[in-house]
Coordinates of C-alpha atoms in Angstrom, one line a residue:
Chain A
M1 CA 94.2 184.9 -24.6
T2 CA 96.5 184.3 -27.5
V3 CA 100.0 183.4 -26.6
N4 CA 102.0 183.7 -29.8
G5 CA 101.9 186.4 -32.5
D6 CA 102.0 189.4 -30.2
V7 CA 105.7 189.2 -29.4
E8 CA 106.7 192.0 -31.8
K9 CA 104.1 194.4 -30.5
G10 CA 104.3 193.4 -26.8
R11 CA 108.0 193.7 -26.2
P12 CA 108.8 196.9 -24.3
E13 CA 111.8 199.1 -24.9
A14 CA 115.1 197.9 -23.3
I15 CA 115.9 199.6 -20.0
R16 CA 118.5 202.4 -20.2
A17 CA 118.9 203.7 -16.6
V18 CA 121.6 205.9 -15.1
P19 CA 123.8 203.5 -13.1
V20 CA 124.4 204.0 -9.4
R21 CA 127.7 205.8 -8.7
H22 CA 130.2 204.2 -6.3
P23 CA 132.5 207.0 -5.0
G24 CA 133.9 204.6 -2.3
R25 CA 135.2 202.3 -5.0
W26 CA 137.0 205.1 -6.7
A27 CA 138.6 206.3 -3.5
G28 CA 139.7 202.7 -2.7
A29 CA 141.2 202.3 -6.2
A30 CA 143.1 205.6 -5.8
V31 CA 144.6 204.5 -2.5
V32 CA 145.7 201.1 -4.0
L33 CA 147.3 202.8 -7.0
V34 CA 149.3 205.2 -4.9
L35 CA 150.5 202.3 -2.7
A36 CA 151.4 200.3 -5.8
A37 CA 153.4 203.2 -7.2
M38 CA 155.3 203.5 -3.9
F39 CA 156.0 199.8 -3.9
V40 CA 157.4 199.8 -7.5
H41 CA 159.6 202.8 -6.5
F42 CA 160.8 200.9 -3.5
L43 CA 161.7 197.9 -5.6
L44 CA 163.5 200.0 -8.2
Y45 CA 165.4 202.5 -6.1
N46 CA 166.2 200.7 -2.9
P47 CA 169.9 199.7 -3.3
A48 CA 169.6 196.9 -0.8
F49 CA 167.9 194.7 -3.4
N50 CA 171.0 194.9 -5.5
W51 CA 169.3 193.3 -8.6
S52 CA 172.5 192.9 -10.5
E53 CA 173.9 190.8 -7.7
Q54 CA 170.8 188.6 -7.8
W55 CA 171.0 188.3 -11.6
K56 CA 174.6 187.1 -11.2
Y57 CA 173.6 184.2 -9.0
L58 CA 170.1 183.4 -10.3
F59 CA 171.2 180.8 -12.8
S60 CA 174.6 180.0 -11.2
E61 CA 175.6 176.4 -10.8
P62 CA 175.2 176.1 -7.0
V63 CA 171.8 177.8 -7.1
L64 CA 170.5 175.6 -9.9
K65 CA 171.7 172.6 -7.8
G66 CA 169.8 173.9 -4.8
V67 CA 166.7 174.3 -7.0
R68 CA 167.0 170.8 -8.3
N69 CA 167.3 169.5 -4.7
T70 CA 164.3 171.5 -3.7
I71 CA 162.3 170.1 -6.6
W72 CA 163.2 166.4 -6.0
L73 CA 162.6 166.7 -2.3
T74 CA 159.1 168.2 -2.9
V75 CA 158.3 165.4 -5.4
A76 CA 159.7 162.6 -3.2
A77 CA 158.1 163.9 -0.1
M78 CA 154.6 164.3 -1.7
A79 CA 154.8 160.9 -3.5
G80 CA 156.0 159.1 -0.4
G81 CA 153.6 161.1 1.8
I82 CA 150.6 160.3 -0.4
A83 CA 151.4 156.6 -0.7
L84 CA 152.0 156.2 3.1
G85 CA 149.0 158.5 3.8
V86 CA 146.6 156.3 1.8
V87 CA 147.8 153.3 3.8
L88 CA 147.4 155.1 7.1
A89 CA 143.9 156.3 6.1
L90 CA 142.8 152.8 5.2
M91 CA 144.3 151.6 8.5
R92 CA 142.4 154.2 10.4
M93 CA 139.1 153.1 8.8
S94 CA 139.9 149.4 9.3
P95 CA 137.6 147.3 11.6
N96 CA 140.8 145.9 13.2
P97 CA 141.4 147.8 16.4
L98 CA 145.2 147.2 16.4
L99 CA 145.6 148.7 12.9
K100 CA 143.4 151.6 13.8
G101 CA 145.3 152.2 17.0
A102 CA 148.7 152.0 15.3
A103 CA 147.6 154.6 12.7
F104 CA 146.3 156.8 15.5
V105 CA 149.5 156.7 17.5
Y106 CA 151.5 157.5 14.3
L107 CA 149.3 160.6 13.6
W108 CA 149.5 161.6 17.2
F109 CA 153.3 161.7 17.2
F110 CA 154.0 163.2 13.7
R111 CA 151.2 165.9 13.9
G112 CA 152.0 166.6 17.5
T113 CA 155.7 167.6 17.1
P114 CA 157.2 170.3 14.9
L115 CA 158.6 169.3 11.6
Y116 CA 161.8 171.3 12.3
T117 CA 162.4 169.3 15.4
Q118 CA 161.7 166.0 13.6
L119 CA 164.3 167.0 11.0
L120 CA 166.9 167.8 13.6
I121 CA 166.3 164.3 15.0
W122 CA 166.8 162.9 11.5
G123 CA 170.1 164.8 11.3
A124 CA 171.2 163.0 14.4
I125 CA 169.6 159.7 13.5
G126 CA 173.0 157.9 14.0
A127 CA 172.9 158.7 17.6
L128 CA 169.4 157.4 18.1
I129 CA 169.8 154.2 16.1
P130 CA 173.5 153.5 15.6
T131 CA 173.1 150.4 13.5
I132 CA 170.3 148.9 11.3
G133 CA 170.1 145.2 10.8
I134 CA 168.0 142.5 9.2
G135 CA 167.1 139.5 11.3
I136 CA 164.5 137.9 13.6
P137 CA 162.9 140.4 16.0
F138 CA 164.5 140.0 19.4
G139 CA 166.6 137.2 17.9
P140 CA 169.8 136.9 16.0
E141 CA 170.7 139.5 13.3
L142 CA 171.7 138.3 9.8
H143 CA 173.3 141.6 8.7
T144 CA 173.9 145.0 10.1
W145 CA 174.8 148.4 8.7
Q146 CA 176.1 151.6 10.2
T147 CA 173.1 154.0 10.1
Q148 CA 175.3 156.9 9.3
K149 CA 176.4 155.2 6.1
L150 CA 173.0 153.7 5.1
I151 CA 171.0 157.0 5.6
N152 CA 172.9 159.9 4.1
V153 CA 171.8 163.5 4.5
A154 CA 169.6 163.4 1.3
L155 CA 167.8 160.3 2.4
A156 CA 167.4 161.6 6.0
A157 CA 165.9 164.8 4.6
A158 CA 163.5 163.0 2.3
L159 CA 162.4 160.5 5.0
G160 CA 161.8 163.3 7.5
L161 CA 159.5 165.1 5.1
I162 CA 157.8 161.9 3.9
L163 CA 156.9 160.6 7.4
N164 CA 155.6 164.0 8.5
E165 CA 153.6 164.6 5.3
A166 CA 152.0 161.1 5.5
A167 CA 150.3 162.0 8.8
Y168 CA 148.6 165.0 7.2
M169 CA 147.8 163.2 3.9
A170 CA 146.2 160.4 5.9
E171 CA 143.6 162.8 7.3
I172 CA 143.0 164.4 3.9
V173 CA 142.5 161.0 2.2
R174 CA 140.2 159.8 5.1
A175 CA 138.1 162.9 4.8
G176 CA 137.9 162.3 1.0
I177 CA 136.8 158.7 1.3
L178 CA 134.2 159.5 4.0
S179 CA 132.8 162.2 1.7
V180 CA 131.7 159.6 -0.8
D181 CA 128.0 158.6 -0.5
P182 CA 127.8 155.0 1.0
G183 CA 125.2 154.2 -1.7
Q184 CA 128.1 154.2 -4.1
Q185 CA 129.8 151.3 -2.4
E186 CA 126.5 149.5 -2.1
A187 CA 125.8 149.9 -5.8
A188 CA 129.3 148.6 -6.6
S189 CA 128.9 145.6 -4.3
A190 CA 125.5 144.8 -5.7
L191 CA 127.2 144.6 -9.2
G192 CA 129.6 142.1 -7.8
M193 CA 132.7 144.3 -7.7
S194 CA 135.3 143.4 -5.2
R195 CA 136.4 145.6 -2.3
M196 CA 139.6 146.6 -4.2
Q197 CA 137.7 147.3 -7.4
T198 CA 135.2 149.4 -5.5
M199 CA 137.9 151.4 -3.8
R200 CA 139.9 151.9 -7.0
R201 CA 137.2 152.4 -9.6
I202 CA 134.3 154.0 -7.7
V203 CA 135.3 155.4 -4.3
L204 CA 138.8 156.9 -4.8
P205 CA 138.0 158.7 -8.1
Q206 CA 135.1 160.4 -6.3
A207 CA 137.1 161.0 -3.2
M208 CA 139.7 162.8 -5.4
R209 CA 137.4 165.8 -5.8
V210 CA 137.7 166.3 -2.1
I211 CA 141.4 165.1 -1.8
V212 CA 143.0 167.1 -4.7
P213 CA 142.5 170.8 -3.5
P214 CA 144.0 170.3 0.0
T215 CA 146.7 168.1 -1.5
G216 CA 147.6 170.9 -3.9
N217 CA 147.9 173.1 -0.9
E218 CA 150.1 170.5 0.8
T219 CA 152.3 170.4 -2.2
I220 CA 152.8 174.1 -2.3
S221 CA 153.4 174.1 1.5
M222 CA 155.9 171.2 1.0
L223 CA 157.8 173.2 -1.7
K224 CA 158.5 175.8 1.0
N225 CA 158.8 173.4 3.9
T226 CA 161.8 171.8 2.1
S227 CA 163.7 174.8 3.3
L228 CA 163.5 173.4 6.8
V229 CA 165.8 170.5 5.8
A230 CA 168.6 172.9 6.5
A231 CA 168.2 171.4 9.9
V232 CA 169.5 168.0 8.7
P233 CA 171.5 169.9 7.1
Y234 CA 170.9 169.3 3.4
A235 CA 171.7 171.8 0.6
E236 CA 168.4 172.8 -1.0
L237 CA 167.6 176.3 -2.3
T238 CA 167.4 178.4 0.9
F239 CA 170.5 176.6 2.4
T240 CA 172.4 177.4 -0.8
A241 CA 171.4 181.0 -0.6
Q242 CA 172.7 181.1 2.9
T243 CA 176.0 179.5 2.0
I244 CA 176.5 182.2 -0.8
Y245 CA 175.7 185.2 1.4
A246 CA 177.9 183.8 4.2
S247 CA 180.8 184.7 2.0
T248 CA 179.5 187.7 0.0
Y249 CA 177.5 189.4 2.8
Q250 CA 174.7 190.1 0.2
I251 CA 172.0 188.8 2.5
I252 CA 168.8 190.5 1.1
P253 CA 169.7 189.9 -2.6
M254 CA 170.2 186.2 -2.0
L255 CA 167.1 185.7 0.0
I256 CA 165.0 187.7 -2.5
M257 CA 166.5 185.6 -5.3
A258 CA 165.4 182.4 -3.4
C259 CA 161.9 183.9 -3.1
L260 CA 161.8 184.5 -6.9
W261 CA 162.6 180.8 -7.4
Y262 CA 160.0 179.7 -4.9
L263 CA 157.4 182.0 -6.5
F264 CA 158.2 180.6 -10.0
L265 CA 157.9 177.0 -8.8
S266 CA 154.7 177.5 -6.8
T267 CA 153.1 179.3 -9.8
L268 CA 153.7 176.2 -11.8
L269 CA 152.2 174.1 -9.1
M270 CA 149.0 176.3 -9.0
I271 CA 148.5 175.9 -12.7
G272 CA 148.9 172.1 -12.4
Q273 CA 146.4 172.1 -9.5
Y274 CA 143.9 173.9 -11.7
Y275 CA 143.9 171.3 -14.4
L276 CA 143.9 168.4 -11.9
E277 CA 140.8 169.8 -10.1
R278 CA 139.1 170.3 -13.4
H279 CA 139.8 166.7 -14.3
F280 CA 138.4 165.3 -11.1
S281 CA 135.2 167.4 -11.1
R282 CA 133.9 165.5 -14.1
G283 CA 130.2 164.8 -13.8
V284 CA 129.6 167.3 -11.0
G285 CA 126.9 169.7 -12.2
N286 CA 126.8 171.1 -15.7
S287 CA 129.0 174.0 -14.9
G288 CA 131.6 171.6 -13.3
R289 CA 134.3 172.6 -15.8
G290 CA 136.3 175.7 -15.0
R291 CA 134.9 175.9 -11.4
G292 CA 137.3 177.6 -9.0
G293 CA 140.9 177.0 -9.8
L294 CA 142.6 179.7 -11.8
R295 CA 140.3 182.4 -10.4
A296 CA 142.8 182.4 -7.5
L297 CA 145.6 183.3 -9.9
R298 CA 143.6 185.9 -11.8
G299 CA 142.9 187.6 -8.5
G300 CA 139.3 186.6 -7.7
G301 CA 136.5 187.5 -10.2
G302 CA 133.5 189.7 -9.2
Q303 CA 133.2 193.3 -10.1
Chain B
M1 CA 95.5 133.0 -0.4
T2 CA 96.6 133.4 3.2
V3 CA 100.3 133.1 4.0
D4 CA 102.6 131.9 1.3
K5 CA 100.5 129.7 -1.0
T6 CA 101.2 131.2 -4.4
T7 CA 99.3 129.8 -7.4
V8 CA 102.3 128.9 -9.5
T9 CA 101.8 125.7 -11.5
D10 CA 104.3 123.0 -10.9
S11 CA 105.0 122.2 -14.5
K12 CA 108.7 122.8 -14.2
A13 CA 108.9 120.9 -10.9
E14 CA 112.6 120.2 -11.2
R15 CA 113.6 123.9 -11.2
P16 CA 114.2 125.2 -7.7
P17 CA 112.4 128.4 -6.7
M18 CA 114.4 131.6 -7.7
V19 CA 114.2 132.8 -4.1
K20 CA 113.2 130.8 -1.1
A21 CA 113.1 132.3 2.4
E22 CA 112.7 130.2 5.5
Q23 CA 112.1 131.9 8.8
V24 CA 114.5 134.8 8.0
H25 CA 115.3 137.0 11.0
K26 CA 117.3 140.2 11.0
S27 CA 118.0 142.7 13.9
F28 CA 119.8 146.0 14.0
G29 CA 121.1 146.2 17.5
H30 CA 118.0 145.6 19.7
L31 CA 115.6 146.4 17.0
E32 CA 114.3 143.2 15.3
V33 CA 113.4 144.3 11.7
L34 CA 112.6 140.9 10.2
K35 CA 110.7 138.4 12.5
G36 CA 110.6 135.3 10.4
I37 CA 109.9 135.7 6.7
D38 CA 108.8 132.7 4.7
L39 CA 108.2 133.0 1.0
E40 CA 109.0 131.7 -2.4
V41 CA 109.5 133.4 -5.8
Q42 CA 109.3 131.1 -8.9
P43 CA 111.4 131.8 -12.0
G44 CA 109.7 134.3 -14.2
E45 CA 107.5 135.5 -11.4
V46 CA 107.0 139.2 -10.5
M47 CA 106.5 139.7 -6.8
C48 CA 105.5 143.1 -5.4
M49 CA 106.0 143.9 -1.8
I50 CA 104.0 146.6 -0.1
G51 CA 103.7 147.8 3.4
P52 CA 104.2 150.8 5.7
S53 CA 107.7 152.2 6.0
G54 CA 109.8 150.4 8.6
S55 CA 107.9 147.2 7.9
G56 CA 111.2 145.5 6.8
K57 CA 110.5 145.2 3.0
S58 CA 113.7 147.0 2.0
T59 CA 115.8 145.1 4.6
F60 CA 114.5 141.8 3.3
L61 CA 115.4 142.8 -0.3
R62 CA 118.9 143.7 0.8
C63 CA 119.3 140.3 2.6
I64 CA 118.6 138.6 -0.7
N65 CA 121.9 139.8 -2.2
H66 CA 123.7 139.7 1.1
L67 CA 124.0 143.5 1.5
E68 CA 122.6 142.7 5.0
K69 CA 123.5 139.5 6.9
I70 CA 120.6 137.5 8.2
D71 CA 120.7 136.5 11.9
A72 CA 118.6 133.3 11.7
G73 CA 116.7 131.2 9.1
R74 CA 117.8 130.3 5.6
L75 CA 117.7 132.2 2.3
W76 CA 118.3 130.5 -1.1
V77 CA 118.7 132.1 -4.5
D78 CA 118.4 129.7 -7.4
G79 CA 119.0 126.8 -5.0
H80 CA 122.2 128.3 -3.5
L81 CA 122.4 129.4 0.1
V82 CA 123.0 133.2 0.2
G83 CA 126.3 134.2 2.0
Y84 CA 127.0 130.8 3.5
R85 CA 128.1 127.2 2.6
E86 CA 126.5 124.4 4.5
K87 CA 128.7 121.3 5.1
G88 CA 128.1 118.5 7.6
G89 CA 125.3 120.5 9.3
K90 CA 127.6 123.5 9.9
L91 CA 127.5 126.9 8.3
Y92 CA 130.6 128.5 6.8
E93 CA 130.7 132.2 5.9
L94 CA 131.6 132.7 2.3
R95 CA 134.7 134.8 1.4
D96 CA 134.2 138.3 0.0
R97 CA 135.1 136.9 -3.5
E98 CA 132.4 134.2 -3.3
V99 CA 129.8 136.7 -2.1
A100 CA 130.7 139.0 -5.0
A101 CA 130.3 136.0 -7.4
Q102 CA 126.8 135.4 -6.0
R103 CA 125.8 139.0 -6.4
R104 CA 126.8 139.0 -10.1
D105 CA 123.6 137.2 -11.0
I106 CA 121.3 139.4 -9.0
G107 CA 120.6 142.9 -10.3
M108 CA 119.6 145.6 -7.9
V109 CA 118.0 149.0 -8.5
F110 CA 118.0 151.5 -5.6
Q111 CA 115.6 154.2 -4.5
R112 CA 118.3 156.9 -5.0
F113 CA 119.7 155.4 -8.3
N114 CA 123.3 155.4 -7.0
L115 CA 124.7 155.9 -10.5
F116 CA 128.5 156.5 -10.5
P117 CA 128.6 160.3 -11.0
H118 CA 132.1 160.4 -12.5
M119 CA 131.1 158.1 -15.4
T120 CA 128.8 158.7 -18.4
A121 CA 125.6 156.7 -18.8
L122 CA 127.4 154.4 -21.2
E123 CA 130.4 154.0 -18.8
N124 CA 128.1 153.2 -15.9
V125 CA 126.5 150.4 -17.9
M126 CA 129.8 149.0 -19.1
E127 CA 131.7 149.1 -15.8
A128 CA 130.6 145.9 -14.2
P129 CA 130.7 143.6 -17.2
V130 CA 134.2 144.9 -18.1
R131 CA 135.7 144.9 -14.6
V132 CA 133.9 142.1 -12.9
K133 CA 133.2 139.6 -15.7
K134 CA 136.3 140.7 -17.7
E135 CA 134.3 140.7 -20.9
P136 CA 135.9 142.3 -24.0
K137 CA 135.2 146.0 -24.1
D138 CA 133.9 146.2 -27.6
A139 CA 131.3 143.5 -27.1
V140 CA 130.2 145.1 -23.8
R141 CA 129.9 148.5 -25.5
E142 CA 127.5 147.1 -28.1
R143 CA 125.4 145.4 -25.5
A144 CA 125.4 148.6 -23.3
R145 CA 124.2 150.7 -26.3
A146 CA 121.5 148.2 -27.0
L147 CA 120.4 148.3 -23.4
L148 CA 120.3 152.1 -23.2
E149 CA 118.3 152.1 -26.4
R150 CA 115.9 149.6 -24.9
V151 CA 115.3 151.9 -21.9
G152 CA 114.8 154.8 -24.3
L153 CA 118.1 156.7 -23.7
A154 CA 119.8 156.3 -27.1
D155 CA 120.6 160.0 -27.2
K156 CA 121.9 160.2 -23.6
M157 CA 124.7 157.7 -23.7
H158 CA 127.5 160.3 -23.2
S159 CA 125.7 162.3 -20.5
Y160 CA 126.8 162.3 -16.9
P161 CA 124.2 161.4 -14.3
A162 CA 124.0 165.0 -13.1
Q163 CA 122.8 166.0 -16.6
L164 CA 119.9 163.6 -16.5
S165 CA 116.5 163.8 -14.9
G166 CA 115.6 161.4 -12.1
G167 CA 113.6 159.2 -14.4
Q168 CA 116.4 159.0 -16.9
Q169 CA 118.9 158.2 -14.1
Q170 CA 116.8 155.4 -12.9
R171 CA 116.5 154.0 -16.4
V172 CA 120.3 154.0 -16.7
A173 CA 120.4 152.2 -13.3
I174 CA 118.1 149.5 -14.7
A175 CA 120.3 149.2 -17.8
R176 CA 123.4 149.0 -15.6
A177 CA 121.9 146.1 -13.6
L178 CA 120.7 144.3 -16.8
A179 CA 124.2 144.6 -18.3
M180 CA 125.3 141.8 -16.0
Q181 CA 122.6 139.6 -17.4
P182 CA 121.1 138.7 -14.1
K183 CA 118.6 136.0 -13.4
L184 CA 116.8 138.0 -10.7
M185 CA 116.2 141.7 -10.4
L186 CA 115.5 143.5 -7.1
F187 CA 113.8 146.9 -7.1
D188 CA 114.0 148.9 -3.9
E189 CA 111.3 151.6 -4.2
P190 CA 112.5 152.5 -7.7
T191 CA 110.1 155.4 -8.1
S192 CA 109.9 156.8 -4.6
A193 CA 112.5 159.5 -5.2
L194 CA 111.0 160.6 -8.5
D195 CA 108.9 163.6 -9.5
P196 CA 105.3 162.4 -10.2
E197 CA 105.5 163.0 -13.9
L198 CA 108.7 160.9 -14.2
V199 CA 107.3 157.8 -12.5
G200 CA 105.5 156.5 -15.6
E201 CA 108.6 156.2 -17.8
V202 CA 110.4 154.0 -15.2
L203 CA 107.4 151.8 -14.5
E204 CA 107.0 151.3 -18.3
V205 CA 110.6 150.0 -18.6
M206 CA 109.9 147.7 -15.6
K207 CA 106.7 146.4 -17.1
R208 CA 108.4 145.5 -20.4
L209 CA 111.1 143.7 -18.4
A210 CA 108.4 141.7 -16.7
L211 CA 106.8 140.8 -20.0
D212 CA 110.2 139.6 -21.2
G213 CA 110.0 137.0 -18.4
M214 CA 112.5 138.5 -15.9
T215 CA 112.1 137.3 -12.3
M216 CA 111.5 140.4 -10.2
I217 CA 111.0 141.4 -6.7
V218 CA 109.7 144.9 -6.4
V219 CA 109.3 146.9 -3.2
T220 CA 106.9 149.6 -4.2
H221 CA 104.2 152.0 -3.2
E222 CA 102.7 151.9 -6.8
I223 CA 99.6 149.9 -6.1
G224 CA 98.6 150.2 -9.8
F225 CA 101.8 148.7 -11.0
A226 CA 101.4 145.8 -8.5
R227 CA 97.9 145.1 -9.7
E228 CA 98.7 145.3 -13.4
V229 CA 102.2 143.7 -13.6
G230 CA 102.6 141.6 -10.4
D231 CA 102.0 137.9 -10.3
S232 CA 101.9 137.9 -6.6
L233 CA 101.6 140.6 -3.9
V234 CA 103.1 140.4 -0.4
F235 CA 101.9 142.8 2.4
M236 CA 104.5 143.2 5.1
D237 CA 104.0 144.9 8.5
G238 CA 106.1 144.9 11.6
G239 CA 108.7 142.5 10.2
V240 CA 106.3 139.7 9.1
V241 CA 104.4 138.8 6.0
V242 CA 100.9 139.6 7.0
E243 CA 99.2 138.5 3.8
S244 CA 100.1 137.4 0.3
G245 CA 98.4 136.1 -2.9
P246 CA 97.5 137.2 -6.4
P247 CA 97.4 141.0 -6.4
R248 CA 93.9 141.5 -7.6
E249 CA 92.5 139.3 -4.8
V250 CA 94.6 140.8 -2.1
L251 CA 93.8 144.3 -3.2
A252 CA 90.1 143.7 -3.8
N253 CA 89.4 141.6 -0.8
P254 CA 92.1 141.9 1.9
Q255 CA 91.6 139.4 4.7
H256 CA 93.7 140.9 7.5
P257 CA 92.6 144.1 9.3
R258 CA 96.1 145.5 9.0
T259 CA 96.1 145.0 5.2
R260 CA 92.7 146.6 5.0
D261 CA 93.9 149.5 7.1
F262 CA 97.0 150.1 5.0
L263 CA 95.2 149.8 1.7
S264 CA 92.5 152.3 2.8
K265 CA 95.2 154.8 3.4
V266 CA 97.1 154.4 0.1
L267 CA 94.3 153.6 -2.4

């Protein structure tokens, strides 16, 4: 009945067994390799890609301007969408039935109609609201502007994306806040923290763990949805590509070139998302670090 | 030793009781959970509350720091009405800010710890003094370190709650409450969520706190702790105080059949 001392003698030889063969995996790998070779051949030898034409325009002035517009639209739409989304989420969870109802109607409209249609309306906003004024509601106006002059195409495009995105962000933020254990708010209240402090220091940082991954997806979606502002119309990346091929007739090369830019930008966003998620998973389990994230980029682990 | 006559000497007669409840009622919807609670807790006293689940002990505890609003009766902490201001025979609800100020002086420890999972043990303890009392960070850090040492967690200051055992988490929670330098500590079944071998370390910390003179109300199922550390024992059932008195007397010689029945099941 001794426990120690026998370790040396007692340890059996390490197992060396013949591994199970997986012929199915080998066959699958062969099929994938052949398809990959065919795809590379297609990329290299199909003249329709016209890589040299793409290279000519990839860093040209109008394309770079389109890329810049795409980037600032994405940033503005997400920043505005998140800010307005937080407000809408708090309104929806408010005990005041009017605030709650207003937020619900907002969500109902902006989630219930297509973004493309909303952007078309923004393009024609001057027809809907000819003038914008400051004054007393239903009373005299102090000053009025022509809507067409006040809201140029860039602003109309940004507003269209922001108002639409806010509706989706509101639901993401609300889900995040609801995911936080109510005991956390109680503990904060019991310590004498105010409602604002509790929200900012305790609830939101924990809600972020639930909010960040779908927000990353929203950002990547937004990067691509900016192409819809061609409806306004505003010259972002896709619209610029269209303008170029309208005169050169090189349709596929210009569209592929736009895709390359989108891929480059969305890759940057995915990397950013990985680090954000890692930051907000602090304190969740011992293996919290490095959970999920870049695995998607590496192409899913597992053997 | 029947209802409410605690044997506290009146030597400090000018000091108000730390907690005074008069006919406290509380309902959730149609369910009346508290049906008129009268009791007093003197400064420095350790009061333990026992009773079957659903008897209203936890609800009463949560009324003391206004996590629950009472429907009728009066509740004072250190001479101040909880949650209301009385003026000209009329009650005025306190603003959120004023309620928060009242809670600062009342520490609370929860059954499920409720540590902030995104902060280390040290950050958990520092949070309220820095954010609520606006004390300088360096001074708070020193105090927080000392408190964590006092509860035996000097080597766990930079651990996140998920990396700590239940007993360690509950000790951090006690240190977090103490960091606000409260004059009253409320314990809501602090050991009920713990593995049996971890109960002792938490009770030990609470016992030392009691010896240091802290006023405490402890809702618990630990009869041994109540007997050894408590100055008074309250048995609640069905939303009323059935019996109260010095713990040894109540435990050794319960007067009410419901107390006898309950004790026969848990002892």
